[in-house]
mmCIF file of C-alpha atoms in Angstrom:
data_model
loop_
_atom_site.group_PDB
_atom_site.id
_atom_site.type_symbol
_atom_site.label_atom_id
_atom_site.label_comp_id
_atom_site.label_asym_id
_atom_site.label_seq_id
_atom_site.Cartn_x
_atom_site.Cartn_y
_atom_site.Cartn_z
ATOM 1 C CA MET A 1342 15.276 -52.694 -9.626
ATOM 2 C CA ASN A 1343 18.568 -53.903 -11.281
ATOM 3 C CA VAL A 1344 21.483 -51.791 -11.804
ATOM 4 C CA ASN A 1345 23.687 -52.105 -14.879
ATOM 5 C CA ILE A 1346 27.302 -52.308 -13.681
ATOM 6 C CA GLN A 1347 28.411 -50.229 -16.837
ATOM 7 C CA THR A 1348 26.029 -47.312 -17.014
ATOM 8 C CA GLY A 1349 24.869 -47.217 -13.289
ATOM 9 C CA ILE A 1350 21.145 -46.782 -14.649
ATOM 10 C CA GLU A 1351 18.397 -48.870 -12.785
ATOM 11 C CA THR A 1352 16.172 -50.928 -14.770
ATOM 12 C CA PRO A 1353 12.815 -52.047 -13.543
ATOM 13 C CA GLN A 1354 11.709 -55.531 -13.030
ATOM 14 C CA PHE A 1355 8.261 -56.357 -14.110
ATOM 15 C CA ASP A 1356 7.069 -58.490 -11.150
ATOM 16 C CA GLY A 1357 3.635 -58.979 -12.577
ATOM 17 C CA MET A 1358 5.066 -60.375 -15.805
ATOM 18 C CA SER A 1359 4.264 -64.039 -16.356
ATOM 19 C CA CYS A 1360 6.256 -66.049 -18.914
ATOM 20 C CA PRO A 1361 4.210 -68.695 -20.869
ATOM 21 C CA VAL A 1362 6.030 -71.733 -22.563
ATOM 22 C CA PRO A 1363 6.442 -69.894 -26.034
ATOM 23 C CA LEU A 1364 8.235 -67.155 -24.496
ATOM 24 C CA ARG A 1365 10.222 -69.316 -21.968
ATOM 25 C CA ASP A 1366 11.210 -71.399 -24.781
ATOM 26 C CA PHE A 1367 12.951 -68.574 -26.905
ATOM 27 C CA ASN A 1368 16.090 -66.861 -25.665
ATOM 28 C CA GLU A 1369 15.912 -64.498 -28.584
ATOM 29 C CA ILE A 1370 13.464 -62.832 -30.680
ATOM 30 C CA VAL A 1371 12.457 -64.775 -33.610
ATOM 31 C CA MET A 1372 10.567 -63.843 -36.887
ATOM 32 C CA GLY A 1373 7.349 -65.314 -35.526
ATOM 33 C CA HIS A 1374 7.127 -62.726 -32.775
ATOM 34 C CA GLY A 1375 6.407 -60.093 -35.427
ATOM 35 C CA GLY A 1376 4.002 -62.313 -37.454
ATOM 36 C CA GLY A 1377 0.611 -61.369 -35.746
ATOM 37 C CA GLY A 1378 0.075 -64.691 -34.476
ATOM 38 C CA LYS A 1379 0.248 -66.386 -31.124
ATOM 39 C CA LEU A 1380 3.803 -65.427 -30.527
ATOM 40 C CA THR A 1381 3.168 -61.821 -31.201
ATOM 41 C CA ALA A 1382 -0.012 -61.871 -28.795
ATOM 42 C CA GLU A 1383 2.010 -63.595 -26.010
ATOM 43 C CA LEU A 1384 4.920 -61.097 -26.500
ATOM 44 C CA ILE A 1385 2.661 -58.197 -26.010
ATOM 45 C CA GLU A 1386 0.508 -59.785 -23.169
ATOM 46 C CA HIS A 1387 3.521 -60.930 -21.035
ATOM 47 C CA LEU A 1388 6.360 -58.455 -21.769
ATOM 48 C CA PHE A 1389 4.899 -55.109 -23.145
ATOM 49 C CA LEU A 1390 1.518 -54.844 -21.228
ATOM 50 C CA PRO A 1391 3.162 -55.479 -17.808
ATOM 51 C CA ALA A 1392 5.585 -52.594 -18.663
ATOM 52 C CA PHE A 1393 3.411 -50.165 -20.321
ATOM 53 C CA GLY A 1394 -0.215 -51.279 -19.514
ATOM 54 C CA ASN A 1395 -2.865 -48.559 -18.954
ATOM 55 C CA GLU A 1396 -6.453 -48.359 -19.482
ATOM 56 C CA LYS A 1397 -6.080 -47.194 -23.229
ATOM 57 C CA LEU A 1398 -3.207 -49.483 -24.125
ATOM 58 C CA ASN A 1399 -4.982 -52.544 -22.561
ATOM 59 C CA GLN A 1400 -7.829 -52.385 -25.058
ATOM 60 C CA LEU A 1401 -5.187 -53.437 -27.786
ATOM 61 C CA ARG A 1402 -7.218 -51.794 -30.547
ATOM 62 C CA ASP A 1403 -5.757 -50.760 -34.052
ATOM 63 C CA SER A 1404 -6.154 -47.134 -33.032
ATOM 64 C CA THR A 1405 -6.776 -45.692 -29.408
ATOM 65 C CA ILE A 1406 -9.717 -43.317 -28.599
ATOM 66 C CA LEU A 1407 -8.703 -40.323 -26.827
ATOM 67 C CA ASP A 1408 -11.311 -37.929 -25.350
ATOM 68 C CA ILE A 1409 -9.713 -34.677 -25.006
ATOM 69 C CA GLY A 1410 -12.209 -31.815 -24.325
ATOM 70 C CA ASP A 1411 -15.377 -32.335 -26.375
ATOM 71 C CA GLN A 1412 -13.339 -33.924 -28.986
ATOM 72 C CA ARG A 1413 -12.933 -37.752 -29.470
ATOM 73 C CA LEU A 1414 -9.591 -38.451 -31.368
ATOM 74 C CA ALA A 1415 -8.389 -41.679 -32.862
ATOM 75 C CA PHE A 1416 -4.514 -42.234 -32.504
ATOM 76 C CA SER A 1417 -2.595 -44.993 -34.140
ATOM 77 C CA THR A 1418 1.264 -45.941 -35.148
ATOM 78 C CA ASP A 1419 2.662 -48.445 -37.226
ATOM 79 C CA SER A 1420 5.960 -49.576 -38.789
ATOM 80 C CA PHE A 1421 6.488 -50.950 -42.193
ATOM 81 C CA VAL A 1422 9.283 -53.370 -43.197
ATOM 82 C CA VAL A 1423 8.039 -55.010 -46.034
ATOM 83 C CA ARG A 1424 10.448 -56.801 -48.660
ATOM 84 C CA PRO A 1425 10.711 -56.084 -51.516
ATOM 85 C CA LEU A 1426 10.213 -52.277 -51.261
ATOM 86 C CA PHE A 1427 8.352 -52.361 -54.636
ATOM 87 C CA PHE A 1428 5.698 -55.035 -55.579
ATOM 88 C CA LEU A 1429 2.638 -55.114 -58.107
ATOM 89 C CA GLY A 1430 0.177 -52.781 -56.907
ATOM 90 C CA GLY A 1431 2.172 -50.479 -54.618
ATOM 91 C CA ASN A 1432 5.359 -50.135 -52.626
ATOM 92 C CA ILE A 1433 6.407 -49.501 -49.012
ATOM 93 C CA GLY A 1434 5.581 -45.701 -49.369
ATOM 94 C CA ASP A 1435 1.825 -46.036 -50.165
ATOM 95 C CA LEU A 1436 1.489 -48.911 -47.968
ATOM 96 C CA ALA A 1437 2.568 -46.961 -45.061
ATOM 97 C CA ILE A 1438 -0.269 -44.325 -45.707
ATOM 98 C CA ASN A 1439 -2.952 -46.835 -46.396
ATOM 99 C CA GLY A 1440 -1.995 -48.979 -43.551
ATOM 100 C CA THR A 1441 -2.303 -46.094 -41.021
ATOM 101 C CA VAL A 1442 -5.339 -44.458 -42.505
ATOM 102 C CA ASN A 1443 -7.000 -48.016 -42.202
ATOM 103 C CA ASP A 1444 -6.066 -48.498 -38.703
ATOM 104 C CA LEU A 1445 -7.994 -45.058 -37.769
ATOM 105 C CA ALA A 1446 -10.990 -45.951 -40.087
ATOM 106 C CA MET A 1447 -11.352 -49.185 -38.097
ATOM 107 C CA SER A 1448 -12.388 -47.118 -35.149
ATOM 108 C CA GLY A 1449 -14.899 -45.331 -37.298
ATOM 109 C CA ALA A 1450 -12.483 -42.073 -37.405
ATOM 110 C CA LYS A 1451 -12.115 -39.849 -40.192
ATOM 111 C CA PRO A 1452 -8.305 -39.602 -40.673
ATOM 112 C CA LEU A 1453 -6.768 -36.205 -40.733
ATOM 113 C CA TYR A 1454 -2.959 -36.066 -39.916
ATOM 114 C CA LEU A 1455 0.001 -38.370 -40.181
ATOM 115 C CA SER A 1456 3.624 -38.340 -39.320
ATOM 116 C CA ALA A 1457 6.375 -40.022 -41.322
ATOM 117 C CA ALA A 1458 9.665 -41.374 -39.925
ATOM 118 C CA PHE A 1459 12.304 -42.960 -42.255
ATOM 119 C CA ILE A 1460 15.033 -45.121 -41.479
ATOM 120 C CA ILE A 1461 17.145 -45.383 -44.512
ATOM 121 C CA GLU A 1462 20.137 -47.616 -45.186
ATOM 122 C CA GLU A 1463 23.175 -46.325 -46.591
ATOM 123 C CA GLY A 1464 23.742 -46.866 -50.247
ATOM 124 C CA LEU A 1465 19.961 -46.977 -51.120
ATOM 125 C CA PRO A 1466 19.643 -45.244 -54.451
ATOM 126 C CA MET A 1467 18.290 -41.624 -54.244
ATOM 127 C CA GLU A 1468 16.145 -42.457 -57.254
ATOM 128 C CA THR A 1469 14.299 -45.240 -55.193
ATOM 129 C CA LEU A 1470 13.778 -43.037 -52.024
ATOM 130 C CA HIS A 1471 12.200 -40.390 -54.532
ATOM 131 C CA ALA A 1472 9.848 -43.046 -55.866
ATOM 132 C CA ILE A 1473 8.778 -44.043 -52.340
ATOM 133 C CA VAL A 1474 8.178 -40.540 -51.208
ATOM 134 C CA LYS A 1475 6.304 -39.565 -54.386
ATOM 135 C CA SER A 1476 3.885 -42.521 -53.960
ATOM 136 C CA MET A 1477 3.462 -41.542 -50.164
ATOM 137 C CA SER A 1478 2.545 -37.955 -51.330
ATOM 138 C CA LEU A 1479 0.100 -39.185 -53.885
ATOM 139 C CA ALA A 1480 -1.508 -41.851 -51.382
ATOM 140 C CA ALA A 1481 -1.836 -39.021 -48.661
ATOM 141 C CA ARG A 1482 -3.624 -36.709 -51.110
ATOM 142 C CA ARG A 1483 -6.068 -39.615 -52.203
ATOM 143 C CA ALA A 1484 -6.866 -40.384 -48.658
ATOM 144 C CA GLY A 1485 -7.365 -36.601 -47.749
ATOM 145 C CA VAL A 1486 -4.659 -36.563 -44.950
ATOM 146 C CA GLN A 1487 -1.716 -34.372 -44.499
ATOM 147 C CA ILE A 1488 1.895 -35.493 -43.408
ATOM 148 C CA VAL A 1489 2.535 -32.798 -40.623
ATOM 149 C CA THR A 1490 5.735 -34.076 -39.011
ATOM 150 C CA GLY A 1491 8.484 -36.524 -39.385
ATOM 151 C CA ASP A 1492 11.914 -37.778 -38.809
ATOM 152 C CA THR A 1493 14.739 -39.370 -40.697
ATOM 153 C CA LYS A 1494 17.823 -41.477 -39.687
ATOM 154 C CA VAL A 1495 20.456 -43.214 -41.840
ATOM 155 C CA VAL A 1496 21.935 -46.450 -40.682
ATOM 156 C CA GLU A 1497 25.056 -48.099 -42.089
ATOM 157 C CA ARG A 1498 24.966 -50.299 -45.026
ATOM 158 C CA GLY A 1499 23.725 -53.790 -44.532
ATOM 159 C CA HIS A 1500 21.819 -52.627 -41.332
ATOM 160 C CA GLY A 1501 18.541 -51.323 -42.794
ATOM 161 C CA ASP A 1502 17.218 -53.651 -45.674
ATOM 162 C CA GLY A 1503 16.794 -50.438 -47.879
ATOM 163 C CA CYS A 1504 14.132 -48.611 -45.896
ATOM 164 C CA PHE A 1505 11.832 -48.834 -43.037
ATOM 165 C CA ILE A 1506 8.945 -46.330 -42.546
ATOM 166 C CA ASN A 1507 6.877 -45.545 -39.206
ATOM 167 C CA THR A 1508 3.752 -43.561 -39.641
ATOM 168 C CA THR A 1509 1.386 -42.143 -36.874
ATOM 169 C CA GLY A 1510 -1.982 -41.083 -37.482
ATOM 170 C CA ILE A 1511 -4.657 -38.744 -35.952
ATOM 171 C CA GLY A 1512 -8.304 -38.665 -36.812
ATOM 172 C CA VAL A 1513 -11.543 -37.503 -35.444
ATOM 173 C CA VAL A 1514 -14.379 -39.857 -34.328
ATOM 174 C CA GLN A 1515 -18.118 -39.021 -34.157
ATOM 175 C CA PRO A 1516 -19.966 -38.849 -30.839
ATOM 176 C CA GLY A 1517 -21.597 -42.092 -29.848
ATOM 177 C CA LEU A 1518 -19.609 -44.430 -32.055
ATOM 178 C CA ARG A 1519 -18.463 -47.637 -30.071
ATOM 179 C CA ILE A 1520 -16.629 -49.786 -32.439
ATOM 180 C CA ALA A 1521 -14.322 -52.167 -30.968
ATOM 181 C CA ALA A 1522 -13.391 -55.842 -31.003
ATOM 182 C CA ASP A 1523 -15.248 -56.707 -27.775
ATOM 183 C CA GLN A 1524 -18.721 -55.496 -28.975
ATOM 184 C CA ALA A 1525 -19.630 -58.444 -31.085
ATOM 185 C CA SER A 1526 -22.857 -60.300 -29.834
ATOM 186 C CA PRO A 1527 -24.722 -63.509 -30.766
ATOM 187 C CA GLY A 1528 -26.924 -63.137 -33.814
ATOM 188 C CA ASP A 1529 -24.744 -60.711 -35.463
ATOM 189 C CA VAL A 1530 -23.274 -61.468 -38.944
ATOM 190 C CA VAL A 1531 -19.743 -61.343 -40.358
ATOM 191 C CA ILE A 1532 -19.226 -59.307 -43.546
ATOM 192 C CA LEU A 1533 -16.004 -59.312 -45.674
ATOM 193 C CA SER A 1534 -15.458 -56.460 -48.214
ATOM 194 C CA GLY A 1535 -13.686 -58.481 -50.968
ATOM 195 C CA THR A 1536 -11.132 -60.917 -52.064
ATOM 196 C CA ILE A 1537 -8.686 -62.197 -49.587
ATOM 197 C CA GLY A 1538 -4.902 -62.946 -49.762
ATOM 198 C CA ASP A 1539 -4.109 -60.496 -52.625
ATOM 199 C CA HIS A 1540 -1.485 -58.396 -50.857
ATOM 200 C CA GLY A 1541 0.328 -61.359 -49.264
ATOM 201 C CA MET A 1542 0.600 -63.199 -52.472
ATOM 202 C CA ALA A 1543 1.608 -60.148 -54.523
ATOM 203 C CA ILE A 1544 4.575 -59.899 -52.022
ATOM 204 C CA MET A 1545 5.357 -63.585 -52.303
ATOM 205 C CA SER A 1546 5.350 -63.569 -56.127
ATOM 206 C CA VAL A 1547 7.691 -60.714 -56.319
ATOM 207 C CA ARG A 1548 10.084 -61.787 -53.591
ATOM 208 C CA GLU A 1549 10.457 -65.320 -54.747
ATOM 209 C CA GLY A 1550 10.216 -64.807 -58.515
ATOM 210 C CA PHE A 1551 7.236 -67.039 -58.843
ATOM 211 C CA GLU A 1552 5.380 -66.859 -61.976
ATOM 212 C CA PHE A 1553 1.606 -67.612 -62.006
ATOM 213 C CA GLU A 1554 -1.136 -67.881 -64.831
ATOM 214 C CA SER A 1555 -1.870 -64.126 -64.236
ATOM 215 C CA LEU A 1556 -0.248 -61.267 -62.281
ATOM 216 C CA ILE A 1557 -1.248 -60.882 -58.635
ATOM 217 C CA PHE A 1558 -1.580 -57.214 -57.427
ATOM 218 C CA SER A 1559 -1.649 -56.027 -53.954
ATOM 219 C CA ASP A 1560 -4.928 -54.682 -52.769
ATOM 220 C CA SER A 1561 -3.412 -51.886 -50.792
ATOM 221 C CA ALA A 1562 -5.925 -49.095 -50.531
ATOM 222 C CA PRO A 1563 -7.485 -46.576 -48.052
ATOM 223 C CA LEU A 1564 -10.850 -47.834 -46.623
ATOM 224 C CA HIS A 1565 -12.178 -44.785 -44.559
ATOM 225 C CA GLU A 1566 -14.548 -43.623 -47.380
ATOM 226 C CA LEU A 1567 -15.917 -47.130 -47.495
ATOM 227 C CA VAL A 1568 -16.352 -47.122 -43.616
ATOM 228 C CA GLU A 1569 -18.150 -43.820 -43.977
ATOM 229 C CA LYS A 1570 -20.797 -45.368 -46.215
ATOM 230 C CA MET A 1571 -21.128 -48.208 -44.001
ATOM 231 C CA LEU A 1572 -21.701 -46.187 -41.074
ATOM 232 C CA ALA A 1573 -24.139 -43.944 -42.929
ATOM 233 C CA ALA A 1574 -26.161 -46.893 -43.519
ATOM 234 C CA CYS A 1575 -25.759 -48.350 -39.910
ATOM 235 C CA PRO A 1576 -24.294 -46.310 -37.217
ATOM 236 C CA ASP A 1577 -24.652 -49.390 -34.799
ATOM 237 C CA ILE A 1578 -21.724 -51.409 -36.424
ATOM 238 C CA ARG A 1579 -20.054 -53.633 -33.596
ATOM 239 C CA THR A 1580 -16.736 -54.121 -34.883
ATOM 240 C CA LEU A 1581 -14.383 -53.287 -37.698
ATOM 241 C CA ARG A 1582 -11.099 -55.116 -38.443
ATOM 242 C CA ASP A 1583 -8.740 -54.709 -41.453
ATOM 243 C CA PRO A 1584 -7.078 -58.314 -41.538
ATOM 244 C CA THR A 1585 -3.515 -57.434 -42.352
ATOM 245 C CA ARG A 1586 -0.830 -59.609 -40.589
ATOM 246 C CA GLY A 1587 -2.389 -63.153 -39.891
ATOM 247 C CA GLY A 1588 -5.169 -62.645 -42.194
ATOM 248 C CA VAL A 1589 -8.841 -62.967 -41.934
ATOM 249 C CA ALA A 1590 -8.484 -65.998 -39.559
ATOM 250 C CA THR A 1591 -6.374 -64.288 -37.084
ATOM 251 C CA SER A 1592 -8.715 -61.244 -36.925
ATOM 252 C CA LEU A 1593 -11.811 -63.331 -36.422
ATOM 253 C CA ASN A 1594 -9.879 -65.289 -33.442
ATOM 254 C CA GLU A 1595 -9.213 -61.919 -31.932
ATOM 255 C CA ILE A 1596 -12.576 -60.741 -32.137
ATOM 256 C CA ALA A 1597 -13.953 -64.002 -30.788
ATOM 257 C CA ALA A 1598 -11.721 -63.960 -27.783
ATOM 258 C CA ALA A 1599 -12.179 -60.242 -27.078
ATOM 259 C CA SER A 1600 -16.136 -60.608 -27.164
ATOM 260 C CA ASN A 1601 -16.252 -64.006 -25.509
ATOM 261 C CA VAL A 1602 -18.322 -65.559 -28.610
ATOM 262 C CA GLY A 1603 -18.097 -68.131 -31.130
ATOM 263 C CA ILE A 1604 -17.771 -67.174 -34.697
ATOM 264 C CA GLU A 1605 -18.919 -69.662 -37.447
ATOM 265 C CA ILE A 1606 -17.953 -68.995 -41.216
ATOM 266 C CA ASP A 1607 -18.772 -70.690 -44.573
ATOM 267 C CA GLU A 1608 -15.534 -70.952 -46.384
ATOM 268 C CA THR A 1609 -17.571 -71.377 -49.854
ATOM 269 C CA THR A 1610 -18.916 -67.733 -49.436
ATOM 270 C CA ILE A 1611 -15.363 -66.242 -48.859
ATOM 271 C CA PRO A 1612 -14.210 -64.474 -52.226
ATOM 272 C CA ILE A 1613 -10.690 -65.444 -53.444
ATOM 273 C CA ASN A 1614 -8.909 -64.478 -56.641
ATOM 274 C CA PRO A 1615 -8.694 -67.843 -58.609
ATOM 275 C CA CYS A 1616 -4.862 -66.908 -59.294
ATOM 276 C CA VAL A 1617 -4.441 -66.249 -55.468
ATOM 277 C CA GLN A 1618 -6.131 -69.568 -54.718
ATOM 278 C CA SER A 1619 -4.080 -71.401 -57.104
ATOM 279 C CA ALA A 1620 -0.797 -69.968 -55.780
ATOM 280 C CA CYS A 1621 -1.784 -70.635 -52.213
ATOM 281 C CA GLU A 1622 -2.545 -74.350 -53.117
ATOM 282 C CA LEU A 1623 0.780 -74.633 -54.999
ATOM 283 C CA LEU A 1624 2.765 -73.142 -51.881
ATOM 284 C CA GLY A 1625 0.649 -75.012 -49.240
ATOM 285 C CA LEU A 1626 -0.644 -71.723 -47.657
ATOM 286 C CA ASP A 1627 -4.123 -71.291 -46.189
ATOM 287 C CA PRO A 1628 -5.426 -68.194 -47.800
ATOM 288 C CA LEU A 1629 -7.319 -67.372 -44.559
ATOM 289 C CA PHE A 1630 -4.112 -66.635 -42.875
ATOM 290 C CA VAL A 1631 -2.583 -64.547 -45.791
ATOM 291 C CA ALA A 1632 -2.196 -60.562 -45.408
ATOM 292 C CA ASN A 1633 -4.614 -58.231 -47.026
ATOM 293 C CA GLU A 1634 -4.140 -54.446 -47.152
ATOM 294 C CA GLY A 1635 -7.261 -53.198 -48.520
ATOM 295 C CA LYS A 1636 -10.051 -55.258 -47.074
ATOM 296 C CA LEU A 1637 -12.079 -55.170 -43.838
ATOM 297 C CA LEU A 1638 -14.218 -57.543 -41.791
ATOM 298 C CA ALA A 1639 -17.252 -56.029 -40.066
ATOM 299 C CA ILE A 1640 -19.369 -57.485 -37.208
ATOM 300 C CA VAL A 1641 -22.847 -56.011 -37.714
ATOM 301 C CA PRO A 1642 -26.532 -56.509 -36.421
ATOM 302 C CA SER A 1643 -28.090 -58.994 -38.596
ATOM 303 C CA THR A 1644 -31.037 -56.652 -39.201
ATOM 304 C CA ALA A 1645 -28.749 -53.983 -40.762
ATOM 305 C CA ALA A 1646 -26.668 -56.472 -42.905
ATOM 306 C CA GLU A 1647 -28.509 -55.936 -46.179
ATOM 307 C CA ALA A 1648 -28.414 -52.135 -45.971
ATOM 308 C CA ILE A 1649 -24.569 -52.103 -45.056
ATOM 309 C CA ILE A 1650 -23.629 -54.415 -48.032
ATOM 310 C CA ALA A 1651 -25.894 -52.311 -50.377
ATOM 311 C CA ALA A 1652 -23.859 -49.206 -49.309
ATOM 312 C CA MET A 1653 -20.492 -51.009 -49.589
ATOM 313 C CA HIS A 1654 -21.471 -52.249 -53.079
ATOM 314 C CA GLN A 1655 -21.770 -48.491 -54.105
ATOM 315 C CA HIS A 1656 -17.927 -47.997 -53.359
ATOM 316 C CA GLU A 1657 -15.046 -49.339 -55.435
ATOM 317 C CA PHE A 1658 -13.541 -51.240 -52.489
ATOM 318 C CA GLY A 1659 -16.675 -52.839 -51.502
ATOM 319 C CA THR A 1660 -18.171 -54.210 -54.682
ATOM 320 C CA ASN A 1661 -17.442 -57.801 -53.641
ATOM 321 C CA ALA A 1662 -18.761 -57.423 -50.083
ATOM 322 C CA ARG A 1663 -20.766 -60.261 -48.625
ATOM 323 C CA ILE A 1664 -21.851 -62.090 -45.571
ATOM 324 C CA ILE A 1665 -19.403 -64.982 -44.798
ATOM 325 C CA GLY A 1666 -20.454 -65.887 -41.175
ATOM 326 C CA ARG A 1667 -22.260 -65.310 -38.026
ATOM 327 C CA VAL A 1668 -21.636 -64.753 -34.213
ATOM 328 C CA VAL A 1669 -23.026 -67.606 -32.074
ATOM 329 C CA ASP A 1670 -23.213 -68.107 -28.315
ATOM 330 C CA THR A 1671 -21.555 -71.688 -28.267
ATOM 331 C CA ARG A 1672 -17.946 -72.535 -28.842
ATOM 332 C CA ARG A 1673 -16.999 -69.236 -27.156
ATOM 333 C CA LYS A 1674 -13.610 -67.840 -28.230
ATOM 334 C CA MET A 1675 -13.345 -70.269 -31.313
ATOM 335 C CA VAL A 1676 -13.827 -69.811 -35.067
ATOM 336 C CA ILE A 1677 -15.432 -72.664 -36.891
ATOM 337 C CA ALA A 1678 -15.276 -72.923 -40.619
ATOM 338 C CA LYS A 1679 -17.656 -75.008 -42.637
ATOM 339 C CA THR A 1680 -15.892 -76.296 -45.696
ATOM 340 C CA ALA A 1681 -16.802 -77.009 -49.231
ATOM 341 C CA PHE A 1682 -17.165 -80.723 -48.399
ATOM 342 C CA GLY A 1683 -19.820 -79.969 -45.625
ATOM 343 C CA SER A 1684 -17.297 -80.765 -42.865
ATOM 344 C CA THR A 1685 -16.256 -78.282 -40.290
ATOM 345 C CA ARG A 1686 -12.801 -77.303 -38.935
ATOM 346 C CA VAL A 1687 -11.572 -75.224 -36.093
ATOM 347 C CA ILE A 1688 -9.602 -72.247 -37.210
ATOM 348 C CA THR A 1689 -6.956 -71.385 -34.575
ATOM 349 C CA MET A 1690 -4.357 -68.733 -34.504
ATOM 350 C CA GLN A 1691 -0.971 -69.658 -35.921
ATOM 351 C CA ILE A 1692 2.080 -69.429 -34.071
ATOM 352 C CA GLY A 1693 3.707 -66.858 -36.267
ATOM 353 C CA GLU A 1694 3.167 -65.840 -39.748
ATOM 354 C CA GLN A 1695 3.031 -67.856 -43.113
ATOM 355 C CA LEU A 1696 4.646 -65.111 -44.953
ATOM 356 C CA PRO A 1697 7.052 -62.692 -42.966
ATOM 357 C CA ARG A 1698 7.981 -59.308 -43.971
ATOM 358 C CA ILE A 1699 4.702 -58.544 -45.861
ATOM 359 C CA CYS A 1700 3.902 -55.070 -44.368
#
């Protein structure tokens, strides 16, 4: 224990904490630590887990499953710091609702209740805050959830970037469901629910003032009803992930590592909005790493894939669902992509985030 000379408070020393090169090389937090890539993973593994680690937290799931009596509850929290606050297809308010609803849905849960905490910067126009709150209310009603508790703080002008929002969600999980990142098995297939990169490029186009051939809208949407249809078609879904920060590539790498398997994808099968593809090429970005807020990845048994895709096609957020890859027992903990040229490339996690502050 160390004692702070001014406060007299003892602070614990985490003897089990190891410090890999990326952490050791940074004496201060950088934007990459919040980007969902390697720096984020190392910050969690080598700082937060030694301090807070327990059986539930160590699973590192989008939402934690809590067994309370005969009830199985999914519990999740998330903070939203998107810049700008408003973008084509949504704003920070409905994004906060959809993001937490989706984290619960990726455990197969039915979302029920949310909290909402606001950190508001002095000087934010009341009209702006009203618009954010109104969109949150509409999004909550659309998702069938209630905001039942919350908090409000105001910080000095220049210290809040307008508005930050934290939401926490609770949902119920059906008995017997075991959906987790470590459940993928060789022979399973990878399903993607739709086009990738829409949200990240929508944010970038507004933030930087880029004008493309057509407008790019965020795909922000609640996915729990889509998941319900998928589970009705096959309760034995192995893994569900919403590829937000770090995109599809990062989510697949996390699944491959957690399940100790290899994942092979075919880039020619991945749906991309032509305008998003053009924007990524113009900016030198890989769409596989661009954030999404209304898409999901599913690892499912190959025998159930057709039934699951057919069910997804019946829902508005799954009309473009398709198989994009498979799980293999070679090249474990790696993601390999077959390109349009017939070659292959290794898809590794990036150090940080191509586009910071997108959620």
